[in-house]
Amino acid sequence: MIRVHPEFAYQSRELGGQIEGILGDPPNRKNYQSVVSALVGEYASGGGIEDLNMLSFALVDHIVFNNPKGLLAASEDYDMGEPGPVFAMASCAGAEAAKMYAAIADSFPELARQAIITAFLYKNPRLWDDEDQSLEQLGVNDDGDDRHDDDDVTDEFAQMFDQDGDDNGR
């Protein structure tokens, strides 16, 4: 299993929440399809909201992944990376979706790169692992040797508020 960039893991979870929220409880597929169709139409026309969640939501039901290993490797870096190779690793089925795919390559190449990878990670959760950011994991290497106790005020901190500028009698 490969570790993906934490922001991609977060965006993948956000996409899942967005899909569930629009589907509703009980699921309303007709409403869901109308939202997706509207987004696809907006992006296909060269417009659309410049938002990662919206773009990945528009892609997720239409995108086909041609190179899963390459997309996993691309998911290690969130901010840097070339959009061209990522676009070549996927495609969209259907005329309107294919038009959208071509339009986002021109309109929002960096954002589209991130949206493609986010949609890939959402659809393939068993291929990757998320970095554990829980409090328990973050405290694993904390041996409690902090320089100052939480209850003590350091001299540096106290002098920041010393109106007279003296060194407390020193």
XYZ file of N, CA, C and O in Angstrom:
680
model
N 0.830 -1.187 0.000
C 0.000 0.000 0.000
C 0.870 1.245 0.000
O 1.872 1.300 0.677
N 0.451 2.215 -0.704
C 1.207 3.458 -0.829
C 0.556 4.540 0.033
O -0.661 4.590 0.167
N 1.380 5.366 0.631
C 0.870 6.510 1.390
C 0.700 7.684 0.443
O 1.632 8.045 -0.273
N -0.471 8.261 0.468
C -0.747 9.408 -0.384
C -0.524 10.680 0.418
O -0.462 10.661 1.646
N -0.415 11.782 -0.279
C -0.267 13.071 0.382
C -1.492 13.287 1.278
O -2.619 13.007 0.880
N -1.308 13.788 2.498
C -2.429 13.970 3.422
C -3.568 14.824 2.849
O -4.739 14.582 3.150
N -3.251 15.794 2.021
C -4.308 16.636 1.448
C -5.160 15.841 0.453
O -6.373 16.032 0.384
N -4.539 14.939 -0.297
C -5.315 14.083 -1.195
C -6.217 13.149 -0.400
O -7.360 12.900 -0.784
N -5.709 12.616 0.705
C -6.534 11.746 1.553
C -7.734 12.533 2.079
O -8.879 12.048 2.073
N -7.481 13.748 2.533
C -8.556 14.603 3.039
C -9.581 14.903 1.947
O -10.787 14.787 2.160
N -9.111 15.275 0.760
C -10.022 15.616 -0.336
C -10.841 14.404 -0.770
O -12.010 14.543 -1.133
N -10.257 13.233 -0.723
C -10.986 12.011 -1.067
C -12.119 11.764 -0.078
O -13.235 11.418 -0.473
N -11.832 11.954 1.199
C -12.888 11.813 2.223
C -13.964 12.881 2.042
O -15.156 12.617 2.194
N -13.551 14.108 1.709
C -14.504 15.188 1.464
C -15.417 14.870 0.285
O -16.612 15.147 0.320
N -14.854 14.294 -0.759
C -15.649 13.911 -1.923
C -16.696 12.880 -1.531
O -17.860 12.984 -1.937
N -16.322 11.912 -0.733
C -17.283 10.915 -0.251
C -18.411 11.548 0.542
O -19.586 11.211 0.360
N -18.066 12.497 1.401
C -19.082 13.202 2.182
C -19.996 14.026 1.301
O -21.210 14.100 1.532
N -19.437 14.642 0.277
C -20.230 15.452 -0.643
C -21.200 14.572 -1.427
O -22.368 14.931 -1.597
N -20.747 13.441 -1.880
C -21.612 12.520 -2.613
C -22.751 12.043 -1.729
O -23.918 12.054 -2.138
N -22.431 11.636 -0.512
C -23.463 11.190 0.419
C -24.455 12.308 0.725
O -25.663 12.083 0.816
N -23.958 13.528 0.878
C -24.823 14.660 1.188
C -25.793 14.978 0.061
O -26.954 15.298 0.299
N -25.330 14.888 -1.174
C -26.201 15.191 -2.306
C -27.164 14.043 -2.575
O -28.325 14.268 -2.922
N -26.711 12.814 -2.368
C -27.622 11.677 -2.524
C -28.752 11.744 -1.503
O -29.900 11.489 -1.828
N -28.408 12.105 -0.285
C -29.403 12.223 0.774
C -29.778 10.880 1.366
O -29.297 9.835 0.976
N -30.665 10.947 2.342
C -31.146 9.744 3.020
C -32.655 9.817 3.128
O -33.156 10.669 3.872
N -33.397 9.059 2.418
C -32.999 7.985 1.507
C -32.399 8.558 0.234
O -32.677 9.694 -0.139
N -31.557 7.769 -0.441
C -30.879 8.256 -1.647
C -31.851 8.691 -2.748
O -32.796 7.986 -3.070
N -31.582 9.872 -3.282
C -32.387 10.424 -4.367
C -31.489 10.490 -5.608
O -30.818 11.485 -5.842
N -31.475 9.407 -6.383
C -30.603 9.305 -7.551
C -30.936 10.349 -8.611
O -30.058 10.836 -9.305
N -32.212 10.704 -8.737
C -32.613 11.685 -9.746
C -31.998 13.051 -9.430
O -31.454 13.716 -10.309
N -32.071 13.472 -8.185
C -31.463 14.732 -7.757
C -29.946 14.674 -7.949
O -29.341 15.624 -8.444
N -29.347 13.574 -7.557
C -27.906 13.388 -7.703
C -27.499 13.534 -9.166
O -26.550 14.271 -9.491
N -28.191 12.852 -10.072
C -27.874 12.909 -11.495
C -28.050 14.310 -12.069
O -27.264 14.743 -12.914
N -29.049 15.027 -11.590
C -29.255 16.386 -12.102
C -28.123 17.313 -11.662
O -27.676 18.174 -12.440
N -27.626 17.142 -10.451
C -26.496 17.951 -9.973
C -25.247 17.624 -10.783
O -24.532 18.528 -11.250
N -24.982 16.342 -10.988
C -23.804 15.931 -11.759
C -23.908 16.447 -13.194
O -22.939 16.995 -13.739
N -25.077 16.309 -13.803
C -25.267 16.775 -15.185
C -25.038 18.280 -15.302
O -24.425 18.745 -16.267
N -25.521 19.029 -14.326
C -25.324 20.485 -14.349
C -23.842 20.835 -14.242
O -23.347 21.709 -14.962
N -23.133 20.147 -13.364
C -21.696 20.403 -13.211
C -20.934 20.034 -14.477
O -20.070 20.798 -14.936
N -21.242 18.887 -15.045
C -20.567 18.454 -16.266
C -20.807 19.472 -17.376
O -19.885 19.862 -18.097
N -22.054 19.932 -17.510
C -22.377 20.927 -18.533
C -21.610 22.225 -18.351
O -21.118 22.805 -19.323
N -21.503 22.675 -17.111
C -20.760 23.913 -16.824
C -19.285 23.768 -17.186
O -18.707 24.635 -17.827
N -18.674 22.669 -16.745
C -17.256 22.471 -17.033
C -17.014 22.204 -18.517
O -15.995 22.620 -19.060
N -17.934 21.532 -19.182
C -17.792 21.248 -20.621
C -17.819 22.532 -21.454
O -17.167 22.616 -22.487
N -18.540 23.533 -20.968
C -18.622 24.798 -21.699
C -17.415 25.697 -21.446
O -17.346 26.807 -21.960
N -16.468 25.221 -20.623
C -15.271 26.002 -20.332
C -15.402 26.857 -19.095
O -14.480 27.559 -18.708
N -16.554 26.799 -18.453
C -16.785 27.570 -17.231
C -16.703 26.662 -16.025
O -15.887 25.758 -15.963
N -17.575 26.924 -15.082
C -17.613 26.120 -13.868
C -16.874 26.776 -12.733
O -16.067 27.685 -12.923
N -17.161 26.306 -11.564
C -16.553 26.827 -10.348
C -15.143 26.272 -10.213
O -14.926 25.077 -10.378
N -14.211 27.141 -9.918
C -12.825 26.711 -9.717
C -12.686 26.180 -8.297
O -12.167 26.837 -7.396
N -13.190 24.948 -8.106
C -13.240 24.326 -6.790
C -12.921 22.840 -6.943
O -13.548 22.148 -7.760
N -11.976 22.354 -6.166
C -11.545 20.965 -6.265
C -12.685 19.992 -5.995
O -12.864 19.017 -6.720
N -13.481 20.254 -4.962
C -14.578 19.348 -4.638
C -15.600 19.263 -5.763
O -16.055 18.183 -6.116
N -15.966 20.401 -6.314
C -16.956 20.410 -7.391
C -16.421 19.717 -8.645
O -17.133 18.963 -9.303
N -15.175 19.972 -8.977
C -14.602 19.375 -10.176
C -14.446 17.865 -10.020
O -14.785 17.105 -10.931
N -13.964 17.409 -8.883
C -13.836 15.960 -8.684
C -15.214 15.305 -8.628
O -15.385 14.180 -9.104
N -16.207 16.004 -8.105
C -17.583 15.499 -8.076
C -18.124 15.351 -9.499
O -18.785 14.364 -9.824
N -17.831 16.310 -10.360
C -18.274 16.234 -11.751
C -17.589 15.073 -12.480
O -18.188 14.434 -13.350
N -16.349 14.775 -12.132
C -15.589 13.724 -12.802
C -15.901 12.309 -12.321
O -15.872 11.367 -13.115
N -16.197 12.138 -11.062
C -16.151 10.831 -10.416
C -17.009 9.751 -11.084
O -16.597 8.588 -11.134
N -18.149 10.082 -11.614
C -19.006 9.069 -12.233
C -18.679 8.814 -13.699
O -19.199 7.864 -14.292
N -17.847 9.631 -14.302
C -17.566 9.527 -15.728
C -16.141 9.107 -16.046
O -15.856 8.707 -17.163
N -15.257 9.218 -15.088
C -13.838 9.038 -15.364
C -13.456 7.555 -15.377
O -13.994 6.754 -14.628
N -12.531 7.233 -16.277
C -11.978 5.892 -16.404
C -10.468 6.027 -16.210
O -9.838 6.910 -16.803
N -9.908 5.162 -15.394
C -8.488 5.255 -15.063
C -7.694 4.239 -15.874
O -7.896 3.035 -15.748
N -6.790 4.733 -16.709
C -6.004 3.894 -17.609
C -4.679 3.453 -17.001
O -4.080 2.493 -17.479
N -4.199 4.170 -15.964
C -2.894 3.884 -15.383
C -2.960 4.064 -13.862
O -2.474 5.066 -13.332
N -3.543 3.089 -13.138
C -3.659 3.218 -11.682
C -2.321 3.394 -10.959
O -2.220 4.198 -10.029
N -1.287 2.677 -11.388
C 0.024 2.805 -10.727
C 0.585 4.211 -10.886
O 1.153 4.775 -9.958
N 0.427 4.777 -12.051
C 0.902 6.135 -12.285
C 0.139 7.158 -11.459
O 0.724 8.104 -10.932
N -1.172 6.959 -11.327
C -1.976 7.878 -10.509
C -1.622 7.757 -9.035
O -1.588 8.758 -8.323
N -1.338 6.537 -8.576
C -0.894 6.373 -7.192
C 0.416 7.108 -6.958
O 0.589 7.772 -5.941
N 1.336 6.992 -7.886
C 2.623 7.694 -7.748
C 2.404 9.204 -7.752
O 3.035 9.928 -6.976
N 1.489 9.684 -8.588
C 1.206 11.127 -8.648
C 0.534 11.632 -7.381
O 0.620 12.820 -7.064
N -0.108 10.737 -6.631
C -0.827 11.150 -5.422
C 0.096 11.441 -4.241
O -0.357 11.909 -3.204
N 1.367 11.202 -4.398
C 2.314 11.477 -3.317
C 2.640 12.954 -3.198
O 3.138 13.396 -2.171
N 2.381 13.726 -4.256
C 2.696 15.152 -4.251
C 1.447 15.939 -4.608
O 0.914 15.800 -5.708
N 0.989 16.752 -3.694
C -0.265 17.482 -3.889
C -0.086 18.743 -4.731
O -0.835 18.981 -5.666
N 0.890 19.549 -4.387
C 1.034 20.867 -5.012
C 1.848 20.868 -6.301
O 1.637 21.714 -7.161
N 2.770 19.977 -6.416
C 3.648 19.975 -7.583
C 3.285 18.776 -8.457
O 2.712 17.813 -8.003
N 3.634 18.876 -9.666
C 3.364 17.783 -10.597
C 2.848 18.340 -11.905
O 2.222 19.396 -11.940
N 3.100 17.628 -12.941
C 2.698 18.048 -14.271
C 1.291 17.537 -14.576
O 1.032 16.346 -14.440
N 0.394 18.413 -15.001
C -0.963 17.984 -15.335
C -1.025 17.050 -16.540
O -1.819 16.116 -16.560
N -0.180 17.268 -17.542
C -0.233 16.482 -18.768
C -0.192 14.983 -18.556
O -1.065 14.257 -19.056
N 0.808 14.464 -17.836
C 0.860 13.022 -17.613
C -0.362 12.487 -16.856
O -0.832 11.390 -17.136
N -0.883 13.255 -15.908
C -2.058 12.809 -15.156
C -3.275 12.735 -16.077
O -4.052 11.783 -16.016
N -3.436 13.717 -16.959
C -4.537 13.682 -17.920
C -4.438 12.447 -18.813
O -5.447 11.854 -19.169
N -3.225 12.055 -19.172
C -3.028 10.892 -20.036
C -3.346 9.578 -19.318
O -3.591 8.567 -19.971
N -3.372 9.589 -17.988
C -3.619 8.376 -17.216
C -5.100 8.091 -17.005
O -5.467 7.094 -16.390
N -5.962 8.979 -17.504
C -7.403 8.802 -17.333
C -8.112 9.349 -18.561
O -7.509 10.009 -19.415
N -9.397 9.076 -18.636
C -10.233 9.607 -19.706
C -11.676 9.607 -19.204
O -11.961 9.054 -18.146
N -12.555 10.228 -19.964
C -13.964 10.259 -19.589
C -14.798 9.631 -20.692
O -14.573 9.886 -21.879
N -15.760 8.823 -20.283
C -16.663 8.161 -21.221
C -17.883 9.044 -21.456
O -18.337 9.742 -20.557
N -18.410 9.021 -22.669
C -19.577 9.829 -23.009
C -19.166 11.141 -23.649
O -18.142 11.716 -23.294
N -19.978 11.610 -24.581
C -19.629 12.815 -25.350
C -19.491 14.051 -24.469
O -18.484 14.769 -24.559
N -20.475 14.319 -23.630
C -20.439 15.526 -22.792
C -19.295 15.451 -21.775
O -18.603 16.434 -21.520
N -19.090 14.267 -21.190
C -18.014 14.094 -20.217
C -16.643 14.228 -20.883
O -15.717 14.815 -20.310
N -16.500 13.699 -22.085
C -15.233 13.827 -22.818
C -14.969 15.294 -23.161
O -13.820 15.760 -23.086
N -16.016 16.017 -23.507
C -15.884 17.455 -23.780
C -15.453 18.192 -22.508
O -14.602 19.078 -22.551
N -16.039 17.805 -21.368
C -15.655 18.395 -20.085
C -14.185 18.125 -19.799
O -13.452 19.025 -19.379
N -13.743 16.901 -20.025
C -12.363 16.507 -19.745
C -11.383 17.360 -20.548
O -10.375 17.831 -20.023
N -11.705 17.571 -21.815
C -10.852 18.410 -22.663
C -10.882 19.866 -22.211
O -9.842 20.540 -22.186
N -12.047 20.349 -21.812
C -12.192 21.750 -21.392
C -11.439 22.039 -20.101
O -10.810 23.087 -19.967
N -11.483 21.117 -19.134
C -10.795 21.374 -17.859
C -9.287 21.310 -18.032
O -8.552 21.928 -17.268
N -8.825 20.576 -19.038
C -7.388 20.547 -19.314
C -6.903 21.930 -19.732
O -5.783 22.318 -19.409
N -7.770 22.670 -20.411
C -7.413 24.026 -20.845
C -7.719 25.067 -19.779
O -6.931 25.979 -19.558
N -8.862 24.944 -19.116
C -9.331 25.966 -18.172
C -8.642 25.913 -16.811
O -8.284 26.946 -16.261
N -8.527 24.718 -16.252
C -8.008 24.554 -14.886
C -7.016 23.384 -14.816
O -7.264 22.411 -14.107
N -5.898 23.439 -15.500
C -5.034 22.250 -15.558
C -4.520 21.766 -14.198
O -4.559 20.563 -13.929
N -4.056 22.662 -13.345
C -3.537 22.251 -12.029
C -4.650 21.711 -11.145
O -4.487 20.674 -10.488
N -5.751 22.411 -11.103
C -6.899 21.980 -10.310
C -7.448 20.659 -10.841
O -7.805 19.771 -10.066
N -7.504 20.521 -12.152
C -8.007 19.291 -12.759
C -7.092 18.111 -12.432
O -7.568 16.999 -12.190
N -5.793 18.343 -12.404
C -4.850 17.292 -12.010
C -5.182 16.781 -10.609
O -5.281 15.584 -10.375
N -5.416 17.706 -9.697
C -5.765 17.327 -8.330
C -7.123 16.635 -8.276
O -7.304 15.672 -7.524
N -8.080 17.101 -9.075
C -9.421 16.508 -9.080
C -9.402 15.088 -9.636
O -10.112 14.210 -9.136
N -8.601 14.850 -10.663
C -8.479 13.506 -11.238
C -7.921 12.546 -10.197
O -8.442 11.449 -9.991
N -6.867 12.966 -9.519
C -6.252 12.112 -8.498
C -7.214 11.904 -7.334
O -7.345 10.790 -6.813
N -7.936 12.942 -6.930
C -8.913 12.817 -5.847
C -10.005 11.819 -6.216
O -10.377 10.955 -5.403
N -10.531 11.915 -7.426
C -11.566 10.977 -7.876
C -11.013 9.553 -7.919
O -11.694 8.597 -7.515
N -9.776 9.404 -8.366
C -9.146 8.090 -8.400
C -9.043 7.501 -6.993
O -9.392 6.341 -6.769
N -8.560 8.290 -6.051
C -8.404 7.801 -4.683
C -9.752 7.454 -4.055
O -9.874 6.469 -3.335
N -10.771 8.261 -4.345
C -12.105 7.985 -3.818
C -12.628 6.641 -4.343
O -13.206 5.858 -3.591
N -12.408 6.380 -5.622
C -12.930 5.158 -6.230
C -12.070 3.925 -5.937
O -12.504 2.809 -6.168
N -10.869 4.133 -5.424
C -9.946 3.027 -5.158
C -9.355 3.108 -3.754
O -8.131 3.177 -3.589
N -10.175 3.072 -2.720
C -9.660 3.277 -1.355
C -8.753 2.149 -0.850
O -7.967 2.376 0.061
N -8.815 0.990 -1.451
C -7.993 -0.128 -0.967
C -6.567 -0.113 -1.516
O -5.742 -0.914 -1.101
N -6.296 0.793 -2.437
C -4.964 0.859 -3.039
C -4.012 1.768 -2.275
O -2.817 1.764 -2.535
N -4.526 2.557 -1.349
C -3.686 3.536 -0.682
C -3.963 3.558 0.816
O -4.967 3.044 1.282
N -3.040 4.188 1.513
C -3.128 4.293 2.961
C -3.009 5.753 3.351
O -2.259 6.510 2.740
N -3.755 6.126 4.363
C -3.742 7.497 4.866
C -2.767 7.591 6.026
O -2.659 6.675 6.833
N -2.044 8.683 6.095
C -1.134 8.912 7.216
C -1.962 9.141 8.469
O -2.893 9.945 8.472
N -1.625 8.427 9.539
C -2.370 8.538 10.787
C -2.021 9.846 11.483
O -0.890 10.050 11.900
N -3.005 10.750 11.592
C -2.805 12.042 12.233
C -3.555 12.133 13.565
O -3.804 13.220 14.061
N -3.919 10.985 14.140
C -4.649 10.995 15.400
C -3.746 11.493 16.531
O -2.516 11.458 16.439
N -4.351 11.948 17.610
C -3.571 12.436 18.753
C -2.691 11.340 19.331
O -1.564 11.598 19.758
N -3.195 10.119 19.336
C -2.401 9.005 19.857
C -1.133 8.814 19.026
O -0.047 8.638 19.555
N -1.280 8.848 17.704
C -0.127 8.663 16.824
C 0.836 9.842 16.920
O 2.033 9.657 16.933
N 0.311 11.040 17.009
C 1.181 12.214 17.100
C 1.972 12.233 18.404
O 3.066 12.794 18.465
N 1.440 11.614 19.450
C 2.112 11.590 20.742
C 3.027 10.403 20.948
O 3.644 10.266 22.005
N 3.163 9.533 19.964
C 3.969 8.325 20.105
C 5.408 8.639 20.485
O 5.975 8.030 21.371
N 6.037 9.578 19.847
C 7.442 9.893 20.131
C 7.618 11.029 21.131
O 8.722 11.507 21.325
N 6.549 11.455 21.748
C 6.641 12.526 22.737
C 7.033 11.913 24.077
O 6.252 11.220 24.715
N 8.266 12.167 24.497
C 8.740 11.592 25.751
C 8.559 12.537 26.932
O 9.083 12.294 28.008
N 7.819 13.609 26.720
C 7.482 14.509 27.815
C 8.618 15.382 28.279
O 8.583 15.901 29.394
N 9.633 15.562 27.488
C 10.782 16.345 27.925
C 10.706 17.797 27.464
O 11.717 18.410 27.154
N 9.506 18.327 27.461
C 9.360 19.728 27.071
C 10.193 20.608 27.990
O 10.335 20.334 29.180
N 10.717 21.675 27.450
C 11.626 22.544 28.194
C 10.931 23.246 29.356
O 11.519 23.456 30.401
N 9.670 23.595 29.179
C 8.946 24.318 30.217
C 7.657 23.592 30.548
O 7.002 23.027 29.683
N 7.313 23.642 31.807
C 6.021 23.080 32.203
C 4.924 24.009 31.720
O 5.120 25.209 31.557
N 3.729 23.479 31.549
C 2.605 24.281 31.070
C 2.197 25.374 32.054
O 1.668 26.402 31.660
N 2.462 25.176 33.352
C 2.006 26.128 34.361
C 2.992 27.273 34.606
O 2.633 28.282 35.196
N 4.224 27.123 34.191
C 5.235 28.142 34.449
C 5.261 29.172 33.321
O 5.063 28.858 32.161
N 5.547 30.393 33.683
C 5.711 31.456 32.702
C 7.205 31.675 32.535
O 7.930 31.874 33.502
N 7.663 31.635 31.310
C 9.094 31.817 31.067
C 9.447 33.295 31.201
O 8.594 34.171 31.061
N 10.712 33.576 31.431
C 11.182 34.955 31.540
C 10.966 35.702 30.230
O 10.598 36.872 30.221
N 11.203 35.025 29.113
C 11.030 35.670 27.816
C 9.579 36.118 27.620
O 9.304 37.203 27.133
N 8.654 35.273 28.006
C 7.240 35.592 27.849
C 6.843 36.732 28.795
O 6.152 37.665 28.393
N 7.298 36.687 30.022
C 6.960 37.720 30.998
C 7.521 39.079 30.584
O 6.874 40.112 30.774
N 8.716 39.111 30.009
C 9.327 40.372 29.604
C 8.622 41.006 28.411
O 8.717 42.210 28.207
N 7.900 40.236 27.654
C 7.137 40.794 26.531
C 6.091 41.789 27.032
O 5.734 42.728 26.344
N 5.618 41.586 28.243
C 4.561 42.427 28.790
C 5.062 43.385 29.867
O 4.275 44.044 30.527
N 6.370 43.478 30.055
C 6.962 44.348 31.065
C 6.927 45.784 30.543
O 7.699 46.159 29.664
N 6.031 46.600 31.088
C 5.826 47.974 30.643
C 7.054 48.851 30.898
O 7.347 49.735 30.117
N 7.752 48.619 32.010
C 8.863 49.471 32.392
C 10.172 49.074 31.724
O 11.150 49.828 31.778
N 10.212 47.904 31.159
C 11.427 47.473 30.480
C 12.523 47.039 31.428
O 13.659 46.872 31.022
N 12.212 46.864 32.725
C 13.285 46.444 33.625
C 13.402 44.925 33.591
O 12.598 44.223 33.033
N 14.450 44.444 34.175
C 14.724 43.005 34.203
C 14.351 42.397 35.535
O 15.034 41.551 36.065
N 13.231 42.845 36.110
C 12.738 42.341 37.388
C 13.813 42.427 38.481
O 14.058 41.479 39.212
N 14.485 43.543 38.557
C 15.454 43.774 39.618
C 16.822 43.201 39.332
O 17.657 43.148 40.202
N 17.075 42.762 38.138
C 18.389 42.178 37.834
C 19.351 43.206 37.373
O 19.184 44.134 36.752
